[in-house]
Short mmCIF file of C-alpha atoms (C1' of nucleotides) in Angstrom, two decimals:
data_model
loop_
_atom_site.label_atom_id
_atom_site.label_comp_id
_atom_site.label_asym_id
_atom_site.label_seq_id
_atom_site.Cartn_x
_atom_site.Cartn_y
_atom_site.Cartn_z
CA UNK A 117 147.45 94.35 159.67
CA UNK A 118 144.82 97.19 160.21
CA UNK A 119 142.74 94.87 162.27
CA UNK A 120 143.27 94.91 165.80
CA UNK A 121 144.71 91.71 166.99
CA UNK A 122 145.27 90.06 170.28
CA UNK A 123 148.26 91.52 172.02
CA UNK A 124 151.68 89.62 171.65
CA UNK A 125 151.99 86.70 173.82
CA UNK A 126 148.32 86.32 174.57
CA UNK A 127 145.77 84.23 172.49
CA UNK A 128 142.16 83.13 172.16
CA UNK A 129 141.24 79.87 173.10
CA UNK A 130 138.67 78.86 170.50
CA UNK A 131 135.67 76.37 171.29
CA UNK A 132 137.35 73.46 169.47
CA UNK A 133 140.40 73.90 171.91
CA UNK A 134 138.31 74.67 174.89
CA UNK A 135 137.10 71.08 175.05
CA UNK A 136 140.68 70.04 176.09
CA UNK A 137 140.84 72.69 178.68
CA UNK A 138 137.50 71.58 180.30
CA UNK A 139 138.71 68.02 180.03
CA UNK A 140 141.90 69.07 182.14
CA UNK A 141 140.09 71.32 184.54
CA UNK A 142 137.36 68.66 185.30
CA UNK A 143 139.97 65.83 185.85
CA UNK A 144 142.00 68.18 188.10
CA UNK A 145 138.80 69.40 190.13
CA UNK A 146 137.84 65.83 190.66
CA UNK A 147 141.34 64.59 191.79
CA UNK A 148 142.06 67.55 194.09
CA UNK A 149 138.67 67.02 195.58
CA UNK A 150 139.56 63.50 196.31
CA UNK A 151 142.69 64.48 197.98
CA UNK A 152 140.78 67.00 200.42
CA UNK A 153 142.13 70.16 198.58
CA UNK A 154 139.70 73.14 198.42
CA UNK A 155 139.89 75.65 195.77
CA UNK A 156 141.11 79.25 196.52
CA UNK A 157 140.61 82.14 194.16
CA UNK A 158 142.65 85.41 194.62
CA UNK A 159 143.04 88.56 192.64
CA UNK A 160 144.92 88.47 189.36
CA UNK A 161 146.95 91.69 190.48
CA UNK A 162 148.55 92.29 193.77
CA UNK A 163 150.74 94.93 195.28
CA UNK A 164 154.09 94.81 193.49
CA UNK A 165 155.91 94.38 196.87
CA UNK A 166 154.30 90.91 197.49
CA UNK A 167 156.09 89.48 194.54
CA UNK A 168 159.27 91.26 195.16
CA UNK A 169 159.51 90.17 198.81
CA UNK A 170 158.03 86.77 197.95
CA UNK A 171 159.60 85.59 194.98
CA UNK A 172 162.92 87.56 195.44
CA UNK A 173 164.28 90.77 194.06
CA UNK A 174 167.01 89.10 192.27
CA UNK A 175 165.08 86.60 190.42
CA UNK A 176 164.53 87.04 186.55
CA UNK A 177 160.93 86.79 187.27
CA UNK A 178 160.97 89.89 189.27
CA UNK A 179 163.96 91.61 187.86
CA UNK A 180 162.62 91.54 184.18
CA UNK A 181 159.44 89.65 183.50
CA UNK A 182 156.68 91.50 185.60
CA UNK A 183 153.84 93.35 184.32
CA UNK A 184 154.18 96.10 186.58
CA UNK A 185 151.98 99.53 186.42
CA UNK A 186 150.88 102.33 188.56
CA UNK A 187 147.12 102.55 189.09
CA UNK A 188 145.08 105.87 189.20
CA UNK A 189 145.88 105.94 192.94
CA UNK A 190 149.55 105.81 192.17
CA UNK A 191 149.92 102.30 193.78
CA UNK A 192 152.19 100.08 192.25
CA UNK A 193 150.43 96.98 190.93
CA UNK A 194 151.66 93.74 189.21
CA UNK A 195 149.90 91.17 187.34
CA UNK A 196 150.56 87.98 189.04
CA UNK A 197 153.43 86.28 187.54
CA UNK A 198 152.86 83.02 189.65
CA UNK A 199 150.32 81.86 192.08
CA UNK A 200 152.17 80.84 195.27
CA UNK A 201 152.74 84.39 196.64
CA UNK A 202 149.09 85.52 196.27
CA UNK A 203 147.75 82.39 197.76
CA UNK A 204 150.23 82.53 200.87
CA UNK A 205 149.24 86.26 201.17
CA UNK A 206 145.49 85.23 201.47
CA UNK A 207 146.43 82.56 203.69
CA UNK A 208 147.88 84.89 206.07
CA UNK A 209 145.61 87.79 205.49
CA UNK A 210 142.42 85.62 206.41
CA UNK A 211 144.27 83.75 209.13
CA UNK A 212 143.73 80.23 207.57
CA UNK A 213 146.46 78.78 209.98
CA UNK A 214 144.00 79.81 212.70
CA UNK A 215 141.84 76.94 211.37
CA UNK A 216 144.65 74.60 212.87
CA UNK A 217 146.46 71.79 211.23
CA UNK A 218 147.03 71.62 207.68
CA UNK A 219 145.63 73.75 204.65
CA UNK A 220 145.19 72.11 201.39
CA UNK A 221 144.49 74.58 198.79
CA UNK A 222 144.34 74.61 195.13
CA UNK A 223 143.91 77.39 192.54
CA UNK A 224 143.74 77.74 188.54
CA UNK A 225 143.67 80.88 186.58
CA UNK A 226 146.09 83.16 184.36
CA UNK A 227 149.38 84.32 185.17
CA UNK A 228 151.67 87.06 183.39
CA UNK A 229 155.15 87.28 182.59
CA UNK A 230 156.70 89.56 180.04
CA UNK A 231 158.84 87.32 178.05
CA UNK A 232 159.41 86.39 174.34
CA UNK A 233 156.61 84.25 173.29
CA UNK A 234 157.27 80.60 171.97
CA UNK A 235 155.32 77.67 171.49
CA UNK A 236 154.19 76.56 175.24
CA UNK A 237 155.37 79.91 176.60
CA UNK A 238 153.01 83.07 176.58
CA UNK A 239 152.93 86.14 178.32
CA UNK A 240 149.44 85.37 179.69
CA UNK A 241 149.58 81.74 180.54
CA UNK A 242 147.52 79.54 182.72
CA UNK A 243 148.31 77.28 185.68
CA UNK A 244 146.67 74.83 188.02
CA UNK A 245 148.57 74.73 191.34
CA UNK A 246 148.21 73.35 194.78
CA UNK A 247 149.68 74.37 197.91
CA UNK A 248 149.96 72.24 201.11
CA UNK A 249 150.68 74.56 204.10
CA UNK A 250 151.39 73.73 207.79
CA UNK A 251 153.27 70.61 207.54
CA UNK A 252 157.06 69.61 207.42
CA UNK A 253 156.29 66.10 207.24
CA UNK A 254 158.06 64.32 204.17
CA UNK A 255 154.82 62.73 203.39
CA UNK A 256 153.38 65.91 202.45
CA UNK A 257 156.06 66.30 199.84
CA UNK A 258 155.41 62.79 198.67
CA UNK A 259 151.70 63.43 198.65
CA UNK A 260 151.86 66.72 196.25
CA UNK A 261 154.13 64.98 193.81
CA UNK A 262 152.01 61.83 193.65
CA UNK A 263 149.19 64.05 192.89
CA UNK A 264 150.61 65.64 190.18
CA UNK A 265 151.84 62.42 188.84
CA UNK A 266 148.26 60.93 189.14
CA UNK A 267 146.83 63.90 187.36
CA UNK A 268 149.25 63.51 184.31
CA UNK A 269 148.64 59.96 184.28
CA UNK A 270 144.63 60.46 184.35
CA UNK A 271 145.09 62.68 181.38
CA UNK A 272 146.71 59.81 179.41
CA UNK A 273 150.18 61.17 179.78
CA UNK A 274 152.56 58.51 180.95
CA UNK A 275 155.94 59.50 179.34
CA UNK A 276 156.80 62.02 181.89
CA UNK A 277 160.02 62.19 183.79
CA UNK A 278 160.29 63.54 187.55
CA UNK A 279 163.51 65.16 188.29
CA UNK A 280 164.22 65.45 191.87
CA UNK A 281 166.60 67.52 194.15
CA UNK A 282 166.97 68.99 197.55
CA UNK A 283 167.89 72.52 198.13
CA UNK A 284 168.21 72.10 201.82
CA UNK A 285 167.82 75.11 204.16
CA UNK A 286 169.19 78.61 203.73
CA UNK A 287 172.04 77.73 205.70
CA UNK A 288 172.81 74.49 203.88
CA UNK A 289 172.70 76.45 200.55
CA UNK A 290 174.93 79.27 201.78
CA UNK A 291 177.76 76.58 202.92
CA UNK A 292 177.10 75.05 199.30
CA UNK A 293 177.28 78.11 197.67
CA UNK A 294 180.60 78.86 199.14
CA UNK A 295 181.92 75.41 197.87
CA UNK A 296 180.62 75.89 194.43
CA UNK A 297 181.90 79.29 193.89
CA UNK A 298 185.27 78.24 195.13
CA UNK A 299 185.14 75.30 192.63
CA UNK A 300 183.76 77.35 189.80
CA UNK A 301 186.24 80.05 190.25
CA UNK A 302 189.05 77.79 189.39
CA UNK A 303 187.24 76.94 186.06
CA UNK A 304 186.25 80.49 185.30
CA UNK A 305 188.02 81.18 182.19
CA UNK A 306 186.24 77.82 180.79
CA UNK A 307 182.78 78.88 181.41
CA UNK A 308 180.69 80.48 178.97
CA UNK A 309 180.11 84.40 179.20
CA UNK A 310 176.53 83.96 180.85
CA UNK A 311 177.78 81.76 183.44
CA UNK A 312 180.70 83.79 184.11
CA UNK A 313 178.40 86.83 184.85
CA UNK A 314 176.49 84.68 187.41
CA UNK A 315 179.20 83.43 189.10
CA UNK A 316 178.83 85.95 192.06
CA UNK A 317 175.18 86.79 191.47
CA UNK A 318 173.67 83.57 191.00
CA UNK A 319 176.00 80.60 191.09
CA UNK A 320 173.47 77.97 191.42
CA UNK A 321 172.03 78.80 188.24
CA UNK A 322 175.30 77.78 186.49
CA UNK A 323 174.42 74.26 187.38
CA UNK A 324 171.62 73.83 184.75
CA UNK A 325 173.32 75.97 181.84
CA UNK A 326 172.88 74.39 178.48
CA UNK A 327 176.26 75.35 177.45
CA UNK A 328 178.10 72.16 176.75
CA UNK A 329 181.48 72.91 178.30
CA UNK A 330 179.95 74.53 181.08
CA UNK A 331 177.80 71.24 181.50
CA UNK A 332 180.98 69.24 181.71
CA UNK A 333 182.25 71.63 184.37
CA UNK A 334 178.87 71.43 186.47
CA UNK A 335 178.91 67.66 186.12
CA UNK A 336 182.02 67.55 188.07
CA UNK A 337 180.99 70.34 190.70
CA UNK A 338 180.32 69.50 194.15
CA UNK A 339 176.84 68.38 194.68
CA UNK A 340 174.43 70.24 197.03
CA UNK A 341 173.39 66.74 198.31
CA UNK A 342 176.83 66.54 200.09
CA UNK A 343 176.29 69.78 201.97
CA UNK A 344 172.86 69.24 203.50
CA UNK A 345 172.66 69.26 207.18
CA UNK A 346 171.76 65.79 208.93
CA UNK A 347 168.05 66.94 209.27
CA UNK A 348 167.93 68.16 205.48
CA UNK A 349 169.47 64.92 204.45
CA UNK A 350 167.00 62.87 206.59
CA UNK A 351 164.18 64.52 205.19
CA UNK A 352 165.38 64.05 201.52
CA UNK A 353 165.82 60.46 202.21
CA UNK A 354 162.34 60.09 203.56
CA UNK A 355 160.84 61.69 200.53
CA UNK A 356 162.65 59.36 198.31
CA UNK A 357 161.50 56.22 200.31
CA UNK A 358 158.06 57.37 200.04
CA UNK A 359 158.10 57.97 196.55
CA UNK A 360 159.61 54.33 196.11
CA UNK A 361 156.97 52.98 198.17
CA UNK A 362 154.24 54.82 195.89
CA UNK A 363 155.75 53.37 192.85
CA UNK A 364 156.71 56.78 191.52
CA UNK A 365 159.89 56.75 189.37
CA UNK A 366 162.23 59.68 189.64
CA UNK A 367 165.84 60.85 188.83
CA UNK A 368 167.93 62.60 191.16
CA UNK A 369 169.27 65.97 189.54
CA UNK A 370 171.68 67.66 191.64
CA UNK A 371 171.86 70.41 189.02
CA UNK A 372 167.98 71.09 189.37
CA UNK A 373 167.59 74.62 190.75
CA UNK A 374 164.49 76.55 190.75
CA UNK A 375 164.07 80.12 189.67
CA UNK A 376 162.36 81.45 192.63
CA UNK A 377 163.97 82.36 195.81
CA UNK A 378 161.43 80.61 198.19
CA UNK A 379 161.96 77.09 197.53
CA UNK A 380 163.81 75.02 200.24
CA UNK A 381 164.39 71.35 200.61
CA UNK A 382 162.65 69.17 197.97
CA UNK A 383 162.53 70.89 194.73
CA UNK A 384 161.16 68.96 191.57
CA UNK A 385 160.03 69.17 187.93
CA UNK A 386 157.73 67.10 185.80
CA UNK A 387 159.29 66.83 182.22
CA UNK A 388 157.57 65.97 178.86
CA UNK A 389 159.63 65.12 175.66
CA UNK A 390 158.56 66.89 172.60
CA UNK A 391 158.06 70.36 174.10
CA UNK A 392 161.50 71.63 173.25
CA UNK A 393 162.91 74.14 175.48
CA UNK A 394 159.53 74.25 177.25
CA UNK A 395 159.93 70.56 178.78
CA UNK A 396 158.91 71.43 182.29
CA UNK A 397 155.19 70.83 182.68
CA UNK A 398 154.89 71.02 186.27
CA UNK A 399 157.36 72.54 188.69
CA UNK A 400 157.39 72.77 192.46
CA UNK A 401 158.92 72.26 195.83
CA UNK A 402 158.94 73.10 199.45
CA UNK A 403 158.85 76.48 200.63
CA UNK A 404 159.39 76.66 204.39
CA UNK A 405 160.20 80.18 204.82
CA UNK A 406 157.87 82.00 202.55
CA UNK A 407 154.97 82.32 205.01
CA UNK A 408 157.19 83.93 207.72
CA UNK A 409 158.89 86.05 205.33
CA UNK A 410 155.42 87.46 204.41
CA UNK A 411 154.62 88.15 207.82
CA UNK A 412 152.82 85.06 208.69
CA UNK A 413 153.67 82.70 211.47
CA UNK A 414 156.49 80.21 210.87
CA UNK A 415 154.89 77.68 208.51
CA UNK A 416 156.19 74.93 206.54
CA UNK A 417 154.78 74.43 202.91
CA UNK A 418 154.97 72.55 199.70
CA UNK A 419 153.37 72.90 196.40
CA UNK A 420 153.56 72.95 192.82
CA UNK A 421 152.23 74.41 189.36
CA UNK A 422 151.35 73.02 186.09
CA UNK A 423 151.55 74.83 183.00
CA UNK A 424 148.22 74.32 181.18
CA UNK A 425 149.37 75.25 177.66
CA UNK A 426 152.19 72.96 177.64
CA UNK A 427 149.95 70.30 178.98
CA UNK A 428 147.30 70.72 176.40
CA UNK A 429 150.09 71.23 173.50
CA UNK A 430 150.71 67.57 174.24
CA UNK A 431 147.06 66.62 174.52
CA UNK A 432 146.18 67.84 171.20
CA UNK A 433 149.21 66.16 169.88
CA UNK A 434 147.90 63.00 171.19
CA UNK A 435 144.81 63.46 169.23
CA UNK A 436 142.53 62.71 172.19
CA UNK A 437 139.05 63.63 171.04
CA UNK A 438 136.38 64.84 173.20
CA UNK A 439 132.79 64.97 171.84
CA UNK A 440 129.84 66.16 173.51
CA UNK A 441 126.97 65.20 171.34
CA UNK A 442 123.64 67.14 171.39
CA UNK A 443 120.67 65.45 171.98
CA UNK A 444 118.42 67.04 169.46
CA UNK A 445 118.89 69.63 166.44
CA UNK A 446 115.67 71.14 165.66
CA UNK A 447 114.49 72.35 162.32
CA UNK A 448 111.39 74.13 161.28
CA UNK A 449 109.69 75.98 158.59
CA UNK A 450 106.54 78.30 158.57
CA UNK A 451 105.61 80.96 161.22
CA UNK A 452 103.54 78.60 163.30
CA UNK A 453 105.90 75.93 163.37
CA UNK A 454 108.96 78.17 163.95
CA UNK A 455 107.30 79.50 167.04
CA UNK A 456 106.25 76.05 168.32
CA UNK A 457 109.78 74.86 167.77
CA UNK A 458 111.04 77.75 169.87
CA UNK A 459 108.74 76.59 172.80
CA UNK A 460 109.40 72.89 172.11
CA UNK A 461 113.40 73.53 172.68
CA UNK A 462 112.60 75.48 175.85
CA UNK A 463 110.67 72.88 177.22
CA UNK A 464 113.38 70.21 176.33
CA UNK A 465 115.84 72.17 178.20
CA UNK A 466 113.65 72.32 180.96
CA UNK A 467 113.54 68.67 181.11
CA UNK A 468 117.67 68.49 181.03
CA UNK A 469 118.02 67.82 177.39
CA UNK A 470 120.31 69.69 174.91
CA UNK A 471 118.95 71.14 171.83
CA UNK A 472 120.08 73.51 169.24
CA UNK A 473 117.64 75.10 166.94
CA UNK A 474 118.22 76.08 163.43
CA UNK A 475 117.41 79.67 162.71
CA UNK A 476 118.05 79.91 158.94
CA UNK A 477 114.57 79.58 157.78
CA UNK A 478 115.95 77.76 154.87
CA UNK A 479 114.67 74.95 152.85
CA UNK A 480 114.66 71.55 154.79
CA UNK A 481 117.53 69.75 152.80
CA UNK A 482 119.58 72.71 154.07
CA UNK A 483 118.32 72.42 157.57
CA UNK A 484 118.70 68.54 157.59
CA UNK A 485 122.31 68.93 156.43
CA UNK A 486 123.18 71.37 159.43
CA UNK A 487 121.40 68.83 161.62
CA UNK A 488 123.67 66.06 160.49
CA UNK A 489 126.91 68.06 160.96
CA UNK A 490 125.93 69.44 164.31
CA UNK A 491 126.33 65.94 165.74
CA UNK A 492 122.90 65.60 167.31
CA UNK A 493 121.46 62.08 167.93
CA UNK A 494 118.10 63.14 166.59
CA UNK A 495 116.43 65.88 164.77
CA UNK A 496 112.93 67.19 165.48
CA UNK A 497 111.11 68.30 162.23
CA UNK A 498 108.20 70.98 162.31
CA UNK A 499 106.96 71.77 159.18
CA UNK A 500 103.86 73.72 158.25
CA UNK A 501 101.72 70.38 158.72
CA UNK A 502 103.17 69.81 162.10
CA UNK A 503 102.55 73.54 162.87
CA UNK A 504 98.88 72.97 162.09
CA UNK A 505 98.33 69.95 164.21
CA UNK A 506 100.88 70.34 166.87
CA UNK A 507 102.91 67.61 166.25
CA UNK A 508 106.50 66.81 165.14
CA UNK A 509 108.53 64.48 163.19
CA UNK A 510 111.24 62.59 165.27
CA UNK A 511 114.16 61.53 163.23
CA UNK A 512 117.06 59.55 164.43
CA UNK A 513 120.09 60.54 162.41
CA UNK A 514 122.09 57.38 162.71
CA UNK A 515 119.27 55.06 161.42
CA UNK A 516 117.12 57.36 159.33
CA UNK A 517 114.11 56.12 161.32
CA UNK A 518 111.54 58.65 161.86
CA UNK A 519 108.29 58.76 163.67
CA UNK A 520 105.35 61.03 163.90
CA UNK A 521 104.43 62.36 167.52
CA UNK A 522 102.17 65.14 169.04
CA UNK A 523 104.17 67.72 170.58
CA UNK A 524 102.30 67.08 174.04
CA UNK A 525 102.61 63.52 173.89
CA UNK A 526 106.36 64.12 173.16
CA UNK A 527 107.17 65.93 176.10
CA UNK A 528 104.80 63.87 178.25
CA UNK A 529 106.67 60.82 177.51
CA UNK A 530 110.32 62.39 177.67
CA UNK A 531 111.44 59.79 180.01
CA UNK A 532 110.90 57.07 177.14
CA UNK A 533 112.70 59.67 174.63
CA UNK A 534 115.57 59.78 177.29
CA UNK A 535 115.97 56.04 176.99
CA UNK A 536 116.19 56.06 173.39
CA UNK A 537 118.76 58.90 173.54
CA UNK A 538 120.69 56.74 175.84
CA UNK A 539 120.63 53.85 173.57
CA UNK A 540 121.33 56.03 170.63
CA UNK A 541 124.29 57.67 172.37
CA UNK A 542 125.95 54.32 173.51
CA UNK A 543 125.44 53.23 169.72
CA UNK A 544 127.17 56.19 168.54
CA UNK A 545 130.18 55.90 170.62
"C1'" G B 87 166.45 91.28 175.92
"C1'" C B 88 169.83 88.68 172.00
"C1'" G B 89 170.30 85.35 167.28
"C1'" A B 90 167.89 82.72 163.10
"C1'" G B 91 163.64 81.32 160.08
"C1'" C B 92 158.80 82.07 158.30
"C1'" G B 93 153.79 85.07 156.92
"C1'" U B 94 149.60 83.35 149.95
"C1'" A B 95 141.21 82.58 151.70
"C1'" G B 96 138.56 80.09 158.08
"C1'" C B 97 142.52 75.71 157.37
"C1'" C B 98 146.20 73.09 154.23
"C1'" A B 99 148.92 74.56 150.00
"C1'" A B 100 151.11 75.60 144.67
"C1'" G B 101 153.29 79.64 141.97
"C1'" U B 102 155.49 84.21 139.16
"C1'" G B 103 159.60 90.94 138.25
"C1'" G B 104 154.15 91.81 133.68
"C1'" U B 105 147.25 90.89 130.89
"C1'" U B 106 142.27 86.21 134.83
"C1'" A B 107 147.20 84.16 141.85
"C1'" A B 108 146.83 76.51 140.86
"C1'" G B 109 144.58 72.81 143.90
"C1'" G B 110 142.34 70.45 148.25
"C1'" C B 111 139.28 70.95 152.84
"C1'" A B 112 135.64 73.83 155.09
"C1'" G B 113 131.58 77.55 154.19
"C1'" U B 114 127.50 79.96 151.21
"C1'" G B 115 123.98 79.41 146.81
"C1'" G B 116 121.72 76.00 143.48
"C1'" A B 117 120.43 71.02 140.88
"C1'" U B 118 116.55 68.86 144.79
"C1'" U B 119 110.25 75.03 146.83
"C1'" G B 120 108.78 68.92 153.43
"C1'" U B 121 113.90 65.28 154.68
"C1'" G B 122 120.62 64.81 156.05
"C1'" G B 123 125.30 62.01 155.36
"C1'" U B 124 126.86 60.66 148.01
"C1'" U B 125 127.40 63.43 143.46
"C1'" C B 126 127.27 67.65 140.10
"C1'" C B 127 127.56 73.05 139.16
"C1'" A B 128 128.56 78.20 141.14
"C1'" C B 129 130.65 81.64 144.31
"C1'" C B 130 134.46 82.72 148.00
"C1'" A B 131 142.28 86.09 148.33
"C1'" U B 132 143.74 93.03 145.71
"C1'" C B 133 149.49 87.45 148.43
"C1'" G B 134 150.37 90.43 157.24
"C1'" G B 135 150.84 96.14 157.35
"C1'" G B 136 153.67 100.73 155.64
"C1'" G B 137 157.54 102.72 152.78
"C1'" G B 138 161.45 102.13 148.72
"C1'" U B 139 163.49 100.21 143.84
"C1'" U B 140 160.92 99.59 139.00
"C1'" C B 141 157.45 101.47 133.32
"C1'" G B 142 155.27 97.26 136.55
"C1'" A B 143 155.81 93.70 142.69
"C1'" U B 144 152.73 89.08 145.94
"C1'" U B 145 158.06 88.14 144.05
"C1'" C B 146 163.77 92.47 145.06
"C1'" C B 147 165.07 95.95 149.63
"C1'" C B 148 164.09 98.56 154.41
"C1'" C B 149 160.85 99.23 158.28
"C1'" U B 150 157.05 97.45 161.33
"C1'" C B 151 153.47 93.77 163.40
"C1'" G B 152 152.77 88.72 164.03
"C1'" U B 153 154.66 83.79 164.65
"C1'" U B 154 158.38 79.58 165.02
"C1'" C B 155 163.21 77.60 166.64
"C1'" G B 156 167.39 78.57 169.60
"C1'" C B 157 169.55 81.55 173.88
"C1'" C B 158 168.20 83.77 178.47
"C1'" C B 159 164.34 82.03 181.90
"C1'" C B 160 160.32 79.44 183.60
"C1'" A B 161 154.79 76.68 183.79
#
RNA sequence: GCGAGCGUAGCCAAGUGGUUAAGGCAGUGGAUUGUGGUUCCACCAUCGGGGGUUCGAUUCCCCUCGUUCGCCCCA
């Protein structure tokens, strides 16, 4: 194509789809507000070192997926691949911890990872995330998980599954890692090539390999849950009890490993069927070391991020229809009437009503047809006669009933009209 | 980054190495120069882009771009 297209892995979200995005954003905003979370907006790019230190140099995200470039001042800049590092940076930079107690934050916006695009995976993708900073309490883990579950439910998605694991502390993981490497080394020749390569570099990742034979070996591997120190074990037990008390079903998955280094203790994923390889719609966990790692005070935290593209893919399959009908569609013909129509539309908007004005100047049958297709509840008709005596025809598009009114009278009795609109709207839905 | 499939109008979609590339939906104009949702008529594509093979390619080959599926990884 000679035409310029959107870059690979990016896409336009057109008005028909934006309805779904707005629905999700609205539900999320309401719910997070109810739970005491406050929105945080951080820059879309950050210094590269933030992600290198925060996410971990050895991770795939940092190693091969970042959009990194030098700006004109020779600073190394990276388009954020996830939201937590920036949120924590802001938390530290603005000393939000000094406000005492717990900070509940949420964010939404685009993230960037240089990957091979697939359905549900873009290079520019969007997340909504929450971060609960300043609490080690297992109730914090349960709270954020419950919020994610509630959000999915409120969006009409109830076929999710929650996969849960504990990664313990760094010390727990170190002990486990040694045991795991020892076990896997005995089966080295039976592992798939990818997993063999990861044996020293990132053995935990071998656990969630999709290779059938490797999976068999992984099933029989020692479980991290048996390597948790007493405190870690108690924390995880408590989280599970709390989830049960909230009636949130989950499945323990000792093979669940998250791809970012900062996770500790609780790790979880919400999975949706029918998303193919991109089944994870929400991932998160506890990250007790990250704030200190980035130079802040020792602070416990837990959070998650939802992938909006994946979520909306499912919502669209469910054929949820969101309609926001216009109140009026205004058609007019003739110089006088056309000018008056413009004024009338303006006045109606001032009254809080929604109006779309036909600009075509074409014959009334055409304009009426467009009025019908616009989905408006009523049509305002101003022809040459109405232009002369400053009147209008108010036509209800469902019933076809039509009345003649003075323009002044119409605006002055707008409350009556609003009541009629309300009635028409409930009839239409 | 690796492997495989696909790419005909805004959308869905038939089709062929050879004079005018089906059809449907949507859109635009008209039948209907002051009244919509029905109906009828008309219009609406050089077959993703570039190169090659050929007398001739939308059809065959190569490259490229995009997309889909799997791997990797993740939301």
